[in-house]
Short mmCIF file of C-alpha atoms and ligand atoms in Angstrom, two decimals:
data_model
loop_
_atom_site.label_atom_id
_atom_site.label_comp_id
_atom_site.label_asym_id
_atom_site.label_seq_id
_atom_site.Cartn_x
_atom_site.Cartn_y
_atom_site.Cartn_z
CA UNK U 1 -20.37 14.95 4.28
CA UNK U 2 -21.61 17.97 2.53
CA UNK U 3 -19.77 19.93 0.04
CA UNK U 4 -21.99 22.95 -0.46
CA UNK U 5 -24.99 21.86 -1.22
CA UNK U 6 -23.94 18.43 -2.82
CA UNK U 7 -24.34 15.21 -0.12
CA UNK U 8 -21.77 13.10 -0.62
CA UNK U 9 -21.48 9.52 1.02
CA UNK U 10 -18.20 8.24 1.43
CA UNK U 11 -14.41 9.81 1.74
CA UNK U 12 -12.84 8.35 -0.95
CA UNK U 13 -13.34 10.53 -4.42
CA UNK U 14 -11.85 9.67 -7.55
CA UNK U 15 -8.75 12.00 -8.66
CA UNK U 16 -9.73 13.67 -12.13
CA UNK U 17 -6.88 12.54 -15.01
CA UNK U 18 -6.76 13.71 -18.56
CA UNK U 19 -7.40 10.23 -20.32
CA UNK U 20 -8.09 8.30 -17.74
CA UNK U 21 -11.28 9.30 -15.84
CA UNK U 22 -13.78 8.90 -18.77
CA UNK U 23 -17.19 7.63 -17.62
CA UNK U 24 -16.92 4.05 -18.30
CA UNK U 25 -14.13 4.38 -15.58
CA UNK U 26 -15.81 6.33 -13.26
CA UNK U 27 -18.66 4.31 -13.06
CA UNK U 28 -16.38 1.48 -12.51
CA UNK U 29 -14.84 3.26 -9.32
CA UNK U 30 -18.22 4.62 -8.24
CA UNK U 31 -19.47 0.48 -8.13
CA UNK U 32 -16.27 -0.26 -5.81
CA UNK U 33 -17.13 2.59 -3.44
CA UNK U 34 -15.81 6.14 -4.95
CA UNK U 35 -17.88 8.48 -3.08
CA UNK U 36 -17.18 11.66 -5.94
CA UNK U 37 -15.87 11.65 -9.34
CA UNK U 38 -14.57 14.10 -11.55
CA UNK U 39 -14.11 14.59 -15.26
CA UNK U 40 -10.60 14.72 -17.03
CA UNK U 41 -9.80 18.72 -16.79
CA UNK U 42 -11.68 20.33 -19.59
CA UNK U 43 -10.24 23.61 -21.27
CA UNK U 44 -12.74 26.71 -20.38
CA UNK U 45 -11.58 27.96 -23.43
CA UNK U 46 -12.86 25.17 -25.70
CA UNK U 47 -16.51 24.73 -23.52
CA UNK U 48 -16.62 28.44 -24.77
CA UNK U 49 -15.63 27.80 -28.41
CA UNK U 50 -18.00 24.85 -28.58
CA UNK U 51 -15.74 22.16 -29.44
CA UNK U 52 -17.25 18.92 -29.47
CA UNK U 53 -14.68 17.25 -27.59
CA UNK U 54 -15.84 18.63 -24.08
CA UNK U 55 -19.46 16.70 -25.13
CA UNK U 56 -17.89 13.71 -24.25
CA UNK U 57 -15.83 14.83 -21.22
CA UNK U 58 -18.92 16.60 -19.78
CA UNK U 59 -20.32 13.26 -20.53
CA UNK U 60 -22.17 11.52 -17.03
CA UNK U 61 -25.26 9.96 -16.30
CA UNK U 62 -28.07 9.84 -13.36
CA UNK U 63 -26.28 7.07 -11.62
CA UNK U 64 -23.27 8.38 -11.53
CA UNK U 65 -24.17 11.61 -9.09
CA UNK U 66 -22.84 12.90 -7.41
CA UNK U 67 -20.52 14.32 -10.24
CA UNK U 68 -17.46 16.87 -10.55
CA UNK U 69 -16.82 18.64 -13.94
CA UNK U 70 -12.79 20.19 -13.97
CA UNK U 71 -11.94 23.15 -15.53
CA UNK U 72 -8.80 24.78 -16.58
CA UNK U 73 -8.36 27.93 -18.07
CA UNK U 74 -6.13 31.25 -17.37
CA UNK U 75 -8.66 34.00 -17.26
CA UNK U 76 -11.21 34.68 -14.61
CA UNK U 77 -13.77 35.67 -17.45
CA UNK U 78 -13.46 32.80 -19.49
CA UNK U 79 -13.87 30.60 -16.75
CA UNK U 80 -16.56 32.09 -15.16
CA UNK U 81 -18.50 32.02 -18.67
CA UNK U 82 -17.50 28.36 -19.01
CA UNK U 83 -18.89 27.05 -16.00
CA UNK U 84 -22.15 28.66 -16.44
CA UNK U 85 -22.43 26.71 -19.89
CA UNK U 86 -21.67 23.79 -18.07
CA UNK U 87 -24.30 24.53 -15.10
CA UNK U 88 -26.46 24.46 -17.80
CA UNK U 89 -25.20 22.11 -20.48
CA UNK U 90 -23.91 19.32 -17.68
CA UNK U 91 -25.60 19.75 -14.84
CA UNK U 92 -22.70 18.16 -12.31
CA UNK U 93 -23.07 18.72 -8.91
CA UNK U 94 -19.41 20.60 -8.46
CA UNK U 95 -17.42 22.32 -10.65
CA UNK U 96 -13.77 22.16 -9.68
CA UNK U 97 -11.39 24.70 -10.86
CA UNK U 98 -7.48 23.49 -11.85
CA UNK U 99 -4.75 25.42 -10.26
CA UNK U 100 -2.43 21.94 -10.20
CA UNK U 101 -1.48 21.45 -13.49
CA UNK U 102 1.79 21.11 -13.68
CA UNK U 103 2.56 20.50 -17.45
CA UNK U 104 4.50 22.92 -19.03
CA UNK U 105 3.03 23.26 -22.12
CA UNK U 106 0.10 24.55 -20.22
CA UNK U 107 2.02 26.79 -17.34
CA UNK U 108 3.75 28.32 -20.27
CA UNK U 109 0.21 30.02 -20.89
CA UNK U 110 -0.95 30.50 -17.20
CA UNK U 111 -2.97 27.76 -16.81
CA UNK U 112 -3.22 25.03 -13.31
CA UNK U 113 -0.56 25.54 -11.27
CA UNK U 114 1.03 28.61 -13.11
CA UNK U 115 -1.84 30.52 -11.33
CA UNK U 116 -0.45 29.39 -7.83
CA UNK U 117 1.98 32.55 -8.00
CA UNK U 118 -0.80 35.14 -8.75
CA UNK U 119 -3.29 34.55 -5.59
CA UNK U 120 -5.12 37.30 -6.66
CA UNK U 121 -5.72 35.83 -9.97
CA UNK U 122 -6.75 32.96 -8.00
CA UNK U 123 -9.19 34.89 -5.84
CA UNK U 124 -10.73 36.57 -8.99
CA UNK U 125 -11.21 33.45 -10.56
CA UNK U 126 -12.99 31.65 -7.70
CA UNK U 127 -15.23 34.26 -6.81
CA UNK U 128 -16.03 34.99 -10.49
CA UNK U 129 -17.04 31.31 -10.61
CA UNK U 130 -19.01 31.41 -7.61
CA UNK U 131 -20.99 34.57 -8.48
CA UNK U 132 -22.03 33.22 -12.04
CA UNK U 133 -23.04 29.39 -10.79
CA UNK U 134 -25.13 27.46 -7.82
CA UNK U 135 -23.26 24.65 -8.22
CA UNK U 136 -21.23 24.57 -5.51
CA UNK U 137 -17.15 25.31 -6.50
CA UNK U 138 -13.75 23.59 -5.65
CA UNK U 139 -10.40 24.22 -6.19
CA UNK U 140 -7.76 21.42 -6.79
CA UNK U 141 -4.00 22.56 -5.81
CA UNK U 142 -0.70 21.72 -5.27
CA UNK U 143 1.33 23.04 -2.21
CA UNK U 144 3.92 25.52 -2.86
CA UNK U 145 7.73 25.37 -0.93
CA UNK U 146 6.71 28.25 0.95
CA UNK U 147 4.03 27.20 3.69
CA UNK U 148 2.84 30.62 4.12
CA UNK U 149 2.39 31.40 0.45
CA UNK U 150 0.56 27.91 0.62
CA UNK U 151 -1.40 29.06 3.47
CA UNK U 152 -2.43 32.31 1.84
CA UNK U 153 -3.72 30.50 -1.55
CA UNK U 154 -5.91 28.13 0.78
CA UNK U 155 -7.46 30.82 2.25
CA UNK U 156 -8.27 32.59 -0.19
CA UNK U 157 -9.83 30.11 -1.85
CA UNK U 158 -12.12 29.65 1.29
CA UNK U 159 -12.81 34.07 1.29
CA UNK U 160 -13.70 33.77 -2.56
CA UNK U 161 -16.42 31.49 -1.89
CA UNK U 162 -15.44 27.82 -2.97
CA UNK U 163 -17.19 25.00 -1.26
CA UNK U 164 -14.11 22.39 -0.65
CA UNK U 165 -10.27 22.26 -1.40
CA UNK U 166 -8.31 19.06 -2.82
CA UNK U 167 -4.59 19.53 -1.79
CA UNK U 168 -2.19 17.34 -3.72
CA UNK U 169 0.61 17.08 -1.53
CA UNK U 170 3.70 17.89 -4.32
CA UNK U 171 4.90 21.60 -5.56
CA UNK U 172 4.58 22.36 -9.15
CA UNK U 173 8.68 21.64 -9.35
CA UNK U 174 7.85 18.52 -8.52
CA UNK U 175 5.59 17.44 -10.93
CA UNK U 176 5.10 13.45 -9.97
CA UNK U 177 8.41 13.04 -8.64
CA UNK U 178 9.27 12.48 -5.13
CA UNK U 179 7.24 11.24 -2.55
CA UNK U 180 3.82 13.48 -1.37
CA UNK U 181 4.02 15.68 1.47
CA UNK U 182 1.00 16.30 3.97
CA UNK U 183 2.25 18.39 6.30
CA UNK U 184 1.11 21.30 4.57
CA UNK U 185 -2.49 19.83 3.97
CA UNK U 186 -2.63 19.14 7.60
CA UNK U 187 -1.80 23.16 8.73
CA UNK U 188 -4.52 23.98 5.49
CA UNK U 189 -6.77 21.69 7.64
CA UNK U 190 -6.41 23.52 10.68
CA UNK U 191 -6.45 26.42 9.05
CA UNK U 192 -9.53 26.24 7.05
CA UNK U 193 -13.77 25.65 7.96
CA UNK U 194 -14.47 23.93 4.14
CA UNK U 195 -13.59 20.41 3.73
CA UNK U 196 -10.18 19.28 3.06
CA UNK U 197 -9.35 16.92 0.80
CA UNK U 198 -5.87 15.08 0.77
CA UNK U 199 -3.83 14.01 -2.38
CA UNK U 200 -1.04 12.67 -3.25
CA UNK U 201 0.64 8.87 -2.97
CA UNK U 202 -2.70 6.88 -1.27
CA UNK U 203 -2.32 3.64 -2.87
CA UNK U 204 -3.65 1.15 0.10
CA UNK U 205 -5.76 1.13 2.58
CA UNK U 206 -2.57 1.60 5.10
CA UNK U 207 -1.37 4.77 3.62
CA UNK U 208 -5.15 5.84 3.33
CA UNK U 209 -5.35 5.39 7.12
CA UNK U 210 -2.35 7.73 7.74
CA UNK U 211 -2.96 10.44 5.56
CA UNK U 212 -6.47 10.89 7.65
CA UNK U 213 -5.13 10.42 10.76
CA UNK U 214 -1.77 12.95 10.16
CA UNK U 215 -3.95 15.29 8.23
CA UNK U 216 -7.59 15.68 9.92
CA UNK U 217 -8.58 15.81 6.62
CA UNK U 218 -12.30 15.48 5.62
CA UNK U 219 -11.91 13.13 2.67
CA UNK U 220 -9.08 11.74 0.36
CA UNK U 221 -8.23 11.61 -3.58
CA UNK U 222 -7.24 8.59 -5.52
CA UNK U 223 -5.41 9.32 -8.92
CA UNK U 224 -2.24 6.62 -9.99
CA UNK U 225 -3.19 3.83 -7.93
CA UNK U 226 -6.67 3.68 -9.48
CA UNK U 227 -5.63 3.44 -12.92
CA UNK U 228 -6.44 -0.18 -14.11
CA UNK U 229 -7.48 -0.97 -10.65
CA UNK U 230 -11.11 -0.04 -9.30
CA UNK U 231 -11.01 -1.84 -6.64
CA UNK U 232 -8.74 0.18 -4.51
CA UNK U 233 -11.87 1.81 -3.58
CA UNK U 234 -13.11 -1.75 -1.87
CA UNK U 235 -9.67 -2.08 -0.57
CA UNK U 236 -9.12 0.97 1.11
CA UNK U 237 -13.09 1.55 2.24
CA UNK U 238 -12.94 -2.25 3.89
CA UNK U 239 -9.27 -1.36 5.42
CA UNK U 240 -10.72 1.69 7.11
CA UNK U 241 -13.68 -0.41 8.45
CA UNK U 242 -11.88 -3.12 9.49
CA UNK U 243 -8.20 -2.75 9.44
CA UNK U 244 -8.26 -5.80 7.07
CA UNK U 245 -6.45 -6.12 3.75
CA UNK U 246 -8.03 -7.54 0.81
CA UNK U 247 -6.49 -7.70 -2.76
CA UNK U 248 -8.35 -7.92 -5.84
CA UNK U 249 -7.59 -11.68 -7.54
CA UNK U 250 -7.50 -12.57 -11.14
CA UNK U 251 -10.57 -13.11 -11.50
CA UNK U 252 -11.64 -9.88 -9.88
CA UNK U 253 -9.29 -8.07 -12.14
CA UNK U 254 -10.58 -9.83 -15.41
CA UNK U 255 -14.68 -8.62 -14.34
CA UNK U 256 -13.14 -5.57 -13.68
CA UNK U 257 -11.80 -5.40 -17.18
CA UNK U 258 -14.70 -6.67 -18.70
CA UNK U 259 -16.92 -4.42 -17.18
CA UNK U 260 -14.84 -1.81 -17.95
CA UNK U 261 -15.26 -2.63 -22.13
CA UNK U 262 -19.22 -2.88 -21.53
CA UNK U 263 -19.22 0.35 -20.13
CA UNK U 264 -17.39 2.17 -22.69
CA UNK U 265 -19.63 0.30 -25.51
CA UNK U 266 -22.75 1.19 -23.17
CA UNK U 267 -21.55 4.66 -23.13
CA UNK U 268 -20.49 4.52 -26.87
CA UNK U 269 -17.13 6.32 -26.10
CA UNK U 270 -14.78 3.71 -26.91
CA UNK U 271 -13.57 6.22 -29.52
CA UNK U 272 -12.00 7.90 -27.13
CA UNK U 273 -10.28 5.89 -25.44
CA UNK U 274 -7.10 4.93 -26.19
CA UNK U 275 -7.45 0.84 -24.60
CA UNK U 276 -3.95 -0.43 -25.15
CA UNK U 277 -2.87 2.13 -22.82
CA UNK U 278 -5.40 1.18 -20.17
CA UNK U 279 -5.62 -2.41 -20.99
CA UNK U 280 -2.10 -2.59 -20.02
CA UNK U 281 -2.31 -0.74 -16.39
CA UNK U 282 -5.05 -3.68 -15.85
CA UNK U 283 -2.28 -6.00 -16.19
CA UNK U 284 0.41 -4.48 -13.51
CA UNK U 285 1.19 -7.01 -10.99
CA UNK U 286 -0.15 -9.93 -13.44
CA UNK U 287 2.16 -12.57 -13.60
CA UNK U 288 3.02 -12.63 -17.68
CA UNK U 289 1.65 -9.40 -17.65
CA UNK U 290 5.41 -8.12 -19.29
CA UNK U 291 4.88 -10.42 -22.34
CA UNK U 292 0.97 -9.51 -22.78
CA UNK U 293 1.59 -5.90 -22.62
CA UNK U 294 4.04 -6.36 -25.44
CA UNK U 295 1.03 -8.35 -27.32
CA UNK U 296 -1.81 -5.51 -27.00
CA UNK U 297 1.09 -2.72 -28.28
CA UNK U 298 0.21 -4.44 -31.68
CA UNK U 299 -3.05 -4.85 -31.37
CA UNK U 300 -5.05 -3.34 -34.06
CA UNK U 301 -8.61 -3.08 -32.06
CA UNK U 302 -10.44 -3.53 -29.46
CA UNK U 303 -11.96 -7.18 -30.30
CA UNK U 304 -7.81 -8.33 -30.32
CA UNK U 305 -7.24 -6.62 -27.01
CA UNK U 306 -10.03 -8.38 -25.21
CA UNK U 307 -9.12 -11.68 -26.52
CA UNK U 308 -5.65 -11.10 -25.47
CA UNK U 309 -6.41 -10.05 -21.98
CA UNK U 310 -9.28 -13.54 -21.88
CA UNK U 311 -5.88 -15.59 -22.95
CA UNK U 312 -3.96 -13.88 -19.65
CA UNK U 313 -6.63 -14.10 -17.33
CA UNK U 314 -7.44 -17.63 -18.31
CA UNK U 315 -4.18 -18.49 -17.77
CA UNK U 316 -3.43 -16.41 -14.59
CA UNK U 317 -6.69 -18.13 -12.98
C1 FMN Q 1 -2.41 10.60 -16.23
C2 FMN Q 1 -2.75 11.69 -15.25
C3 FMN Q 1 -3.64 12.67 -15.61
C4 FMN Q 1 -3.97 13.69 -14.69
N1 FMN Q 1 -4.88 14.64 -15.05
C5 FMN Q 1 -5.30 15.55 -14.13
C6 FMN Q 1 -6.37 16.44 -14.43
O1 FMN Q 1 -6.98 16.40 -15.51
N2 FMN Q 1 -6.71 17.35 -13.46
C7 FMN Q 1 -6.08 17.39 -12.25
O2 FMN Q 1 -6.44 18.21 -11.40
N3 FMN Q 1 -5.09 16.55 -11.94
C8 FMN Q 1 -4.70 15.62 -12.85
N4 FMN Q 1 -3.75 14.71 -12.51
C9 FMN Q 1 -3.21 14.70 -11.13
C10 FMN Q 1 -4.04 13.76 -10.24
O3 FMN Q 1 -5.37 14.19 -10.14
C11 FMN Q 1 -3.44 13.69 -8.83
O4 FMN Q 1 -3.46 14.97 -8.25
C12 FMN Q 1 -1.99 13.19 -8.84
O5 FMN Q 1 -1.83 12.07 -9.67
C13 FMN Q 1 -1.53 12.82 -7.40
O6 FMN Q 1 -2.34 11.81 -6.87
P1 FMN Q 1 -1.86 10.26 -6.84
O7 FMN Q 1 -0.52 10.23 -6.14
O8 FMN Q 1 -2.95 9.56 -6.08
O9 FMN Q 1 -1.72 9.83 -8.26
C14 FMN Q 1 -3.37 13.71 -13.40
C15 FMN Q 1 -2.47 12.71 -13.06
C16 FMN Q 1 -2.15 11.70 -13.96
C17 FMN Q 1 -1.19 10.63 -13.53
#
C-alpha cells in the first residue's frame, strides 16, 4: 500500500508509545514483520527549542524505513515549524500528528486528544503541516461518543491534506479502559478515500482477522500487545496467511530479549531506556515470571538484569 508517497509492504504497523517504541524495539518488530514504525510522540515544542532529548527519539536508521516521526503540540505554528526541522533533521518518511493523547497533564494544555473538540484547530494544524513538508502527513485519533462529530474530524483530516488516518477505537474518557470499539472506524472507512488504519485491542492473529474484516480497513496498529513481545507481528502476519496459530516459545522469547539488549548497545541508547520496566513485560506469561520480576525491581544495571532473565529462560527451557 501507499501512504502518500511512502510504499509500505505489509498491514501491520507498530503503534507509537512514549517509552516503549525506541529504535532498538522497533527494529525488533520491523525483523518479525512490522510493515511501519513510529517514534514515541515527540513535543513540537521541544524539536523547536532544541532539546537534545528529541535527538534520540528522532533517532532511526536506513534499515529501518519506512519510518514515522509523532508529534504533539497545541499550536498549528509550532507544529508546522517542527516538522519542517524534522523533514530536514530526520528525514522519516511520515510525520504523524497526535490528536489521541489522552493524559491529562497534557489535555490540560491542549495537546492530543484535547484538540478533538476544536476541528478547526485540527484542520489548521494539518494543513499547516502539509503546506510546510513533502513528507507525506498522518493523523492518529481517538473516536469521540458522538459519531458525527467523529465523522466530521475524519474528514477533515482527509480536506486538510493528510495522507492516512490511524483510528484508535476508545474516546478520550476512556483512556485504556474498556474494551475498543470499531464501529466508528468502519463508517470513517466508508467514509473516507485515504487509508484507514484500525487501533485499539489487536492482540492475536484472531482479533487481527476481525478488526479487517468488520472494518474494511487498509491496515492495523499494534501498541500493548507488542510490548515485550515482537513476535506478534509473526503471529498475526502467519494467522492472516494461513489461519494458523503460532506462539512464540521460551526460547524465542529469550533471542528476542537478547536481541533486544544488542540493539540498544548497537544503537548506544540504553541510557534511555528504562530495562527493568521492559525486561519485565518480556516475562508475562513466563512461568516464574512473578518471582523474576520481583528480582530485576532490584536490579542495579543492566549486566544483573540479563543474567537474571539467562537464569529464567534457562530454567523455563
Ligand atoms: C505506554 C504507552 C505509551 C503510548 N504512547 C503513545 C504515543 O506516544 N503516541 C500515541 O499516539 N499513542 C500512544 N499510546 C497509545 C497507543 O499508540 C495505542 O493507540 C493504544 O495503546 C491502543 O492500542 P492497543 O490496544 O493495541 O494498545 C501509548 C500507549 C501506551 C500503552
Amino acid at each position: 500500500m501507499k501512504i502518500g508517497s511512502t510504499k509500505v509492504n505489509g498491514k501491520i504497523f507498530l503503534a507509537p508509545m512514549a517509552d516503549v517504541t525506541n529504535l532498538a524495539f522497533r527494529m525488533l518488530c520491523k525483523k518479525h514483520g512490522a510493515a511501519l514504525t513510529y517514534s514515541e510522540m515527540i513535543s513540537a515544542d521541544a524539536i523547536l527549542h532544541d532539546n537534545t532529548r528529541t535527538d534520540y527519539l528522532g533517532l532511526s536508521c536506513n534499515e529501518e524505513k519506512p519510518f514515522g516521526i509523532q508529534l504533539f503540540g497545541n499550536s498549528a505554528d509550532t507544529i508546522a515549524k517542527a516538522s519542517s526541522i524534522i523533514e530536514e533533521k530526520y528525514a522519516p518518511d511520515i510525520i504523524d500528528i497526535n490528536f489521541g493523547c489522552p493524559s491529562n497533564v497534557l489535555v490540560k494544555y491542549g495537546y492530543g486528544s484535547a484538540l478533538l473538540n476544536s476541528p478547526e484547530k485540527i484542520r489548521e494544524v494539518v494543513s499547516n503541516v502539509c503546506r510546510k513538508v513533502d513528507t507525506p502527513v498522518t493523523v492518529k485519533m481517538r473516536v469521540l461518543p458522538d459519531i458525527k462529530k467523529t465523522l466530521n474530524i475524519a474528514s477533515i483530516v482527509e480536506d486538510a491534506g493528510a495522507s492516512a488516518i490511524t483510528v484508535h477505537g476508545r474516546t478520550q474518557a476512556q483512556q485504556y479502559s474498556g474494551k475498543a470499539d470499531h464501529e466508528y472506524t468502519r463508517n470513517i472507512k466508508d467514509e473516507l478515500s485515504i487509508p484507514v488504519i484500525a487501533n485499539g485491542d489487536i492482540v492475536d492473529g484472531l482479533s487481527a482477522k476481525y478488526v479487517i474484516d468488520y472494518t474494511g480497513c487498509d491496515a492495523l496498529m499494534i501498541g500493548r500487545a507488542a510490548m515485550g513481545n515482537p513476535y506478534i507481528f509473526s503471529e498475526i502476519s502467519h494467522f492472516l496467511h494461513t489461519g494458523k496459530q503460532i506462539r512464540p516459545d521460551c526460547t524465542q522469547r529469550f533471542e528476542d530479549f537478547t536481541e533486544y539488549i544488542r540493539l540498544l548497545k548497537k544503537y548506544d541508547i540504553v541510557k534511555y531506556v528504562d530495562l527493568r520496566m521492559h525486561a519485565k513485560w518480556f516475562t508475562r506469561g513466563i512461568r516464574d515470571g512473578r518471582h523474576v520480576r520481583h528480582a530485576i525491581s532490584s536490579a542495579k544495571d543492566t549486566e544483573t538484569i540479563i543474567r537474571i532473565m539467562e537464569k529464567l529462560f534457562v530454567k523455563s527451557y
